[in-house]
């Protein structure tokens, strides 16, 4: 039976490429993000028997709840979730940063992750499922004054605690921690950094590990110096 994977932030970058790769590997995919037209394009490419697009803002609990309900209605279950939506590389530092920008970013990177977990874990428990999330090298190292980095430290901390919680029912929890990836996250292309395909490789590796084996974290850095 095909496994069902829900992905947040599936309209672009890492989420989009991972969705395509997972569908090729036989997963049914539920694609969520705010930009519905981009999700619809991907569903057209993958086939509506394999993919569903549902627009949702992860920082809006109700909108995400509706997306999860629609996805489970269509495919009947959830085997895995990739909580990948994220925003904002705040380079201004703490002293010059804009508190409103921080609030919006934390709403996505922190609250959006918690909402995704809260809404999907009851389904994952039914299938002894797998929860994956996109952390960051910025959540493993210190970056001077970066509030973005701090939001990703939250992801890694939450992941540790969630893994313990999920162990009670043999669920698996994985954090993917990439360095710089060439995606629309940046205004300028970064062709010498990681490719989203590299991150998708890591996600698929964790998803396809034997059920007795939990890939807790994949820390992925660009190999080239510059
Ligand atoms: O970036 P991008 P990436 N509600 O901008 C979605 C982390 N990361 O693929 O809503 C719902 O191409 C947005 O969808 P839309 C990073 O922190 C990256 O690089 O349509 N979705 C889009 O699909 C993030 O967690 C690098 O605008 C929301 C996606 O998020 C993850 O990787 C390094 C949303 C962003 O796609 C994917 O980022 C690293 C909302 N409110 C970690 N806000 C890197 N690129 O170097 C945004 O260590 N999205």
Coordinates of C-alpha atoms and ligand atoms in Angstrom, one line a residue:
X1 CA 0.0 0.0 0.0
X2 CA 1.3 3.5 -0.9
X3 CA 2.5 5.7 2.0
X4 CA 1.0 9.1 2.3
X5 CA 3.2 12.1 3.0
X6 CA 2.1 15.7 3.8
X7 CA 4.6 18.5 3.0
X8 CA 4.4 22.1 4.2
X9 CA 6.2 24.7 2.1
X10 CA 5.7 22.5 -1.0
X11 CA 5.3 25.4 -3.4
X12 CA 9.0 26.2 -3.8
X13 CA 12.6 25.1 -3.1
X14 CA 13.3 22.1 -0.9
X15 CA 9.6 21.2 -0.3
X16 CA 8.8 21.3 -4.0
X17 CA 11.7 19.1 -5.1
X18 CA 11.1 16.7 -2.2
X19 CA 7.5 16.4 -3.2
X20 CA 8.4 15.4 -6.7
X21 CA 11.0 12.9 -5.5
X22 CA 8.7 11.3 -3.0
X23 CA 5.9 11.0 -5.6
X24 CA 8.5 9.3 -7.9
X25 CA 9.4 6.9 -5.0
X26 CA 5.7 5.9 -4.7
X27 CA 4.4 8.2 -2.0
X28 CA 1.0 9.9 -2.3
X29 CA 1.7 13.5 -1.5
X30 CA -0.4 16.2 0.1
X31 CA 1.1 19.6 -0.9
X32 CA 0.5 22.7 1.2
X33 CA 1.7 26.3 1.1
X34 CA 0.0 29.6 0.5
X35 CA 0.6 29.9 -3.2
X36 CA -2.0 27.5 -4.5
X37 CA -1.2 28.1 -8.2
X38 CA 2.3 26.7 -7.7
X39 CA 0.9 23.7 -5.9
X40 CA -1.7 23.1 -8.6
X41 CA 1.1 23.1 -11.3
X42 CA 2.9 20.4 -9.4
X43 CA -0.3 18.3 -9.0
X44 CA -0.8 18.5 -12.8
X45 CA 2.7 17.2 -13.3
X46 CA 2.5 14.4 -10.7
X47 CA -1.2 13.4 -11.4
X48 CA -4.2 14.0 -9.2
X49 CA -4.3 10.3 -8.2
X50 CA -0.9 10.8 -6.5
X51 CA -1.0 14.4 -5.3
X52 CA -3.4 16.9 -3.8
X53 CA -2.9 20.6 -3.3
X54 CA -4.4 22.4 -0.4
X55 CA -3.5 26.0 0.4
X56 CA -2.7 26.8 4.0
X57 CA -0.8 29.3 6.0
X58 CA 1.1 27.4 8.6
X59 CA 0.9 30.3 11.0
X60 CA -2.9 30.1 10.9
X61 CA -4.1 27.1 12.9
X62 CA -7.5 26.9 11.3
X63 CA -6.3 27.1 7.7
X64 CA -3.8 24.3 8.4
X65 CA -6.4 22.3 10.2
X66 CA -8.6 22.4 7.1
X67 CA -5.7 21.4 4.9
X68 CA -4.9 18.3 7.0
X69 CA -8.6 17.3 7.0
X70 CA -8.8 17.6 3.2
X71 CA -5.6 15.6 2.8
X72 CA -6.7 12.8 5.1
X73 CA -10.2 12.8 3.5
X74 CA -8.6 12.2 0.0
X75 CA -6.0 9.6 0.9
X76 CA -7.4 8.1 4.1
X77 CA -4.4 8.4 6.3
X78 CA -1.0 10.0 7.0
X79 CA 2.2 8.0 7.2
X80 CA 4.7 10.9 7.2
X81 CA 4.8 14.6 7.5
X82 CA 7.6 16.9 6.3
X83 CA 7.2 20.2 8.3
X84 CA 9.4 22.3 6.0
X85 CA 7.7 25.7 5.6
X86 CA 10.0 28.4 6.8
X87 CA 10.9 32.0 6.2
X88 CA 13.3 34.9 6.8
X89 CA 17.0 35.1 7.0
X90 CA 17.3 38.0 9.4
X91 CA 20.7 39.4 8.9
X92 CA 20.1 42.7 10.6
X93 CA 21.1 41.3 14.0
X94 CA 19.3 41.7 17.3
X95 CA 20.2 45.3 17.8
X96 CA 18.9 46.6 14.5
X97 CA 16.2 44.0 13.8
X98 CA 12.5 44.8 13.3
X99 CA 10.4 43.2 16.0
X100 CA 7.4 42.9 13.7
X101 CA 9.5 41.0 11.2
X102 CA 10.7 38.7 14.0
X103 CA 7.1 38.1 15.1
X104 CA 6.0 37.1 11.6
X105 CA 9.1 34.8 11.2
X106 CA 8.6 33.1 14.6
X107 CA 4.9 32.6 13.7
X108 CA 6.0 30.5 10.7
X109 CA 9.2 28.9 11.9
X110 CA 8.1 28.1 15.5
X111 CA 4.3 28.3 15.8
X112 CA 3.8 26.9 12.3
X113 CA 5.9 23.9 13.2
X114 CA 4.0 23.3 16.5
X115 CA 0.7 23.6 14.7
X116 CA 1.8 21.1 12.1
X117 CA 2.8 18.7 14.8
X118 CA -0.3 19.2 16.8
X119 CA -2.6 18.6 13.9
X120 CA -0.8 15.6 12.3
X121 CA 0.5 13.6 15.2
X122 CA -2.9 12.0 16.0
X123 CA -2.9 10.7 12.4
X124 CA 0.7 9.6 12.5
X125 CA 0.0 7.6 15.7
X126 CA -2.5 5.6 13.8
X127 CA 0.1 4.5 11.2
X128 CA 3.2 4.4 13.5
X129 CA 4.3 7.3 11.3
X130 CA 7.2 9.6 10.8
X131 CA 7.5 13.3 11.5
X132 CA 10.3 15.2 9.7
X133 CA 11.2 18.9 10.0
X134 CA 13.6 21.3 8.3
X135 CA 16.0 22.7 10.8
X136 CA 19.2 24.4 9.7
X137 CA 22.9 24.5 10.1
X138 CA 21.9 27.9 11.6
X139 CA 20.2 25.9 14.4
X140 CA 23.4 24.0 15.1
X141 CA 25.9 26.9 14.9
X142 CA 25.9 30.4 16.2
X143 CA 25.3 33.2 13.8
X144 CA 25.9 36.6 15.2
X145 CA 22.7 38.2 16.3
X146 CA 20.5 36.1 13.9
X147 CA 17.0 35.7 15.2
X148 CA 16.4 33.4 12.2
X149 CA 19.1 31.1 13.6
X150 CA 17.5 31.2 17.0
X151 CA 14.1 30.1 15.5
X152 CA 16.0 27.1 14.0
X153 CA 17.5 26.3 17.4
X154 CA 13.9 26.0 18.5
X155 CA 13.3 23.4 15.7
X156 CA 16.2 21.3 16.9
X157 CA 15.2 21.5 20.5
X158 CA 11.6 20.7 19.8
X159 CA 12.7 17.7 17.7
X160 CA 14.6 16.2 20.7
X161 CA 11.5 16.4 22.9
X162 CA 9.1 15.3 20.2
X163 CA 11.3 12.3 19.5
X164 CA 10.9 11.1 23.1
X165 CA 7.1 11.7 22.9
X166 CA 6.8 9.7 19.7
X167 CA 8.9 6.8 21.0
X168 CA 6.0 5.9 23.2
X169 CA 4.2 4.5 20.1
X170 CA 7.3 3.7 18.0
X171 CA 7.0 6.8 15.9
X172 CA 10.0 8.3 14.2
X173 CA 11.2 11.9 14.3
X174 CA 13.9 13.4 12.0
X175 CA 15.4 16.8 11.7
X176 CA 17.1 17.8 8.5
X177 CA 19.8 20.5 9.1
X178 CA 21.1 21.9 5.8
X179 CA 23.6 24.6 5.2
X180 CA 23.0 27.0 2.4
X181 CA 20.7 25.6 -0.3
X182 CA 20.2 27.1 -3.7
X183 CA 16.5 28.0 -3.5
X184 CA 14.3 31.2 -3.8
X185 CA 14.9 31.6 -0.1
X186 CA 17.7 33.9 -1.2
X187 CA 17.3 36.8 -3.7
X188 CA 20.5 35.8 -5.5
X189 CA 21.2 32.3 -7.0
X190 CA 23.7 30.1 -5.0
X191 CA 24.8 27.6 -7.6
X192 CA 27.9 26.5 -5.7
X193 CA 25.9 25.6 -2.6
X194 CA 23.7 22.6 -1.9
X195 CA 21.0 21.8 -4.4
X196 CA 17.4 21.1 -3.1
X197 CA 17.9 17.6 -4.7
X198 CA 20.6 17.0 -2.0
X199 CA 18.2 17.8 0.7
X200 CA 15.5 15.6 -0.9
X201 CA 18.0 12.7 -0.9
X202 CA 18.4 13.2 2.9
X203 CA 14.6 13.2 3.4
X204 CA 14.1 10.1 1.3
X205 CA 16.9 8.3 3.1
X206 CA 15.2 9.0 6.5
X207 CA 11.8 8.0 5.1
X208 CA 13.1 4.8 3.6
X209 CA 15.2 3.6 6.5
X210 CA 13.9 0.3 8.1
X211 CA 11.1 1.0 10.6
X212 CA 13.4 -0.1 13.5
X213 CA 15.9 2.6 12.5
X214 CA 15.2 6.2 13.3
X215 CA 17.4 8.7 11.4
X216 CA 17.3 11.4 14.1
X217 CA 19.2 14.1 12.3
X218 CA 20.9 14.7 8.9
X219 CA 23.4 17.6 9.0
X220 CA 24.2 18.5 5.4
X221 CA 26.8 21.0 4.4
X222 CA 28.1 22.3 1.0
X223 CA 31.4 20.7 0.3
X224 CA 32.8 23.5 -1.8
X225 CA 34.8 26.2 0.0
X226 CA 33.0 29.0 -1.9
Ligands
LIG1 O1 13.0 28.3 0.7 P1 11.8 28.7 -0.3 P2 13.6 26.8 1.0 N1 2.6 29.3 5.4 O2 11.6 30.2 0.0 C1 6.6 28.2 2.5 C2 15.0 26.0 5.5 N2 16.4 26.2 5.2 O3 13.1 25.7 0.2 O4 3.4 30.0 1.3 C3 2.8 28.3 4.6 O5 12.0 28.3 -1.7 C4 6.6 28.8 1.1 O6 5.4 28.7 0.5 P3 4.4 29.9 0.2 C5 14.1 27.2 5.6 O7 14.2 27.9 6.8 C6 16.7 26.7 4.0 O8 15.1 27.0 1.0 O9 3.7 29.5 -1.1 N3 3.9 28.1 3.9 C7 7.6 27.9 0.4 O10 7.0 26.8 -0.1 C8 12.7 26.5 5.4 O11 12.3 26.0 6.6 C9 18.1 26.9 3.7 O12 5.2 31.2 0.1 C10 4.9 29.0 4.0 C11 8.6 27.5 1.5 O13 7.9 27.8 2.8 C12 13.0 25.3 4.5 O14 14.4 25.2 4.5 C13 19.0 26.5 4.6 C14 4.7 30.2 4.9 C15 9.9 28.2 1.4 O15 10.5 27.9 0.3 C16 12.5 25.5 3.1 O16 13.1 26.7 2.5 C17 18.6 26.0 5.8 C18 3.5 30.3 5.6 N4 3.2 31.3 6.4 C19 17.3 25.9 6.1 N5 5.8 30.9 4.8 C20 18.5 27.5 2.4 N6 17.7 27.7 1.4 O17 19.7 27.8 2.3 C21 6.7 30.3 3.9 O18 19.6 25.7 6.7 N7 6.1 29.2 3.5

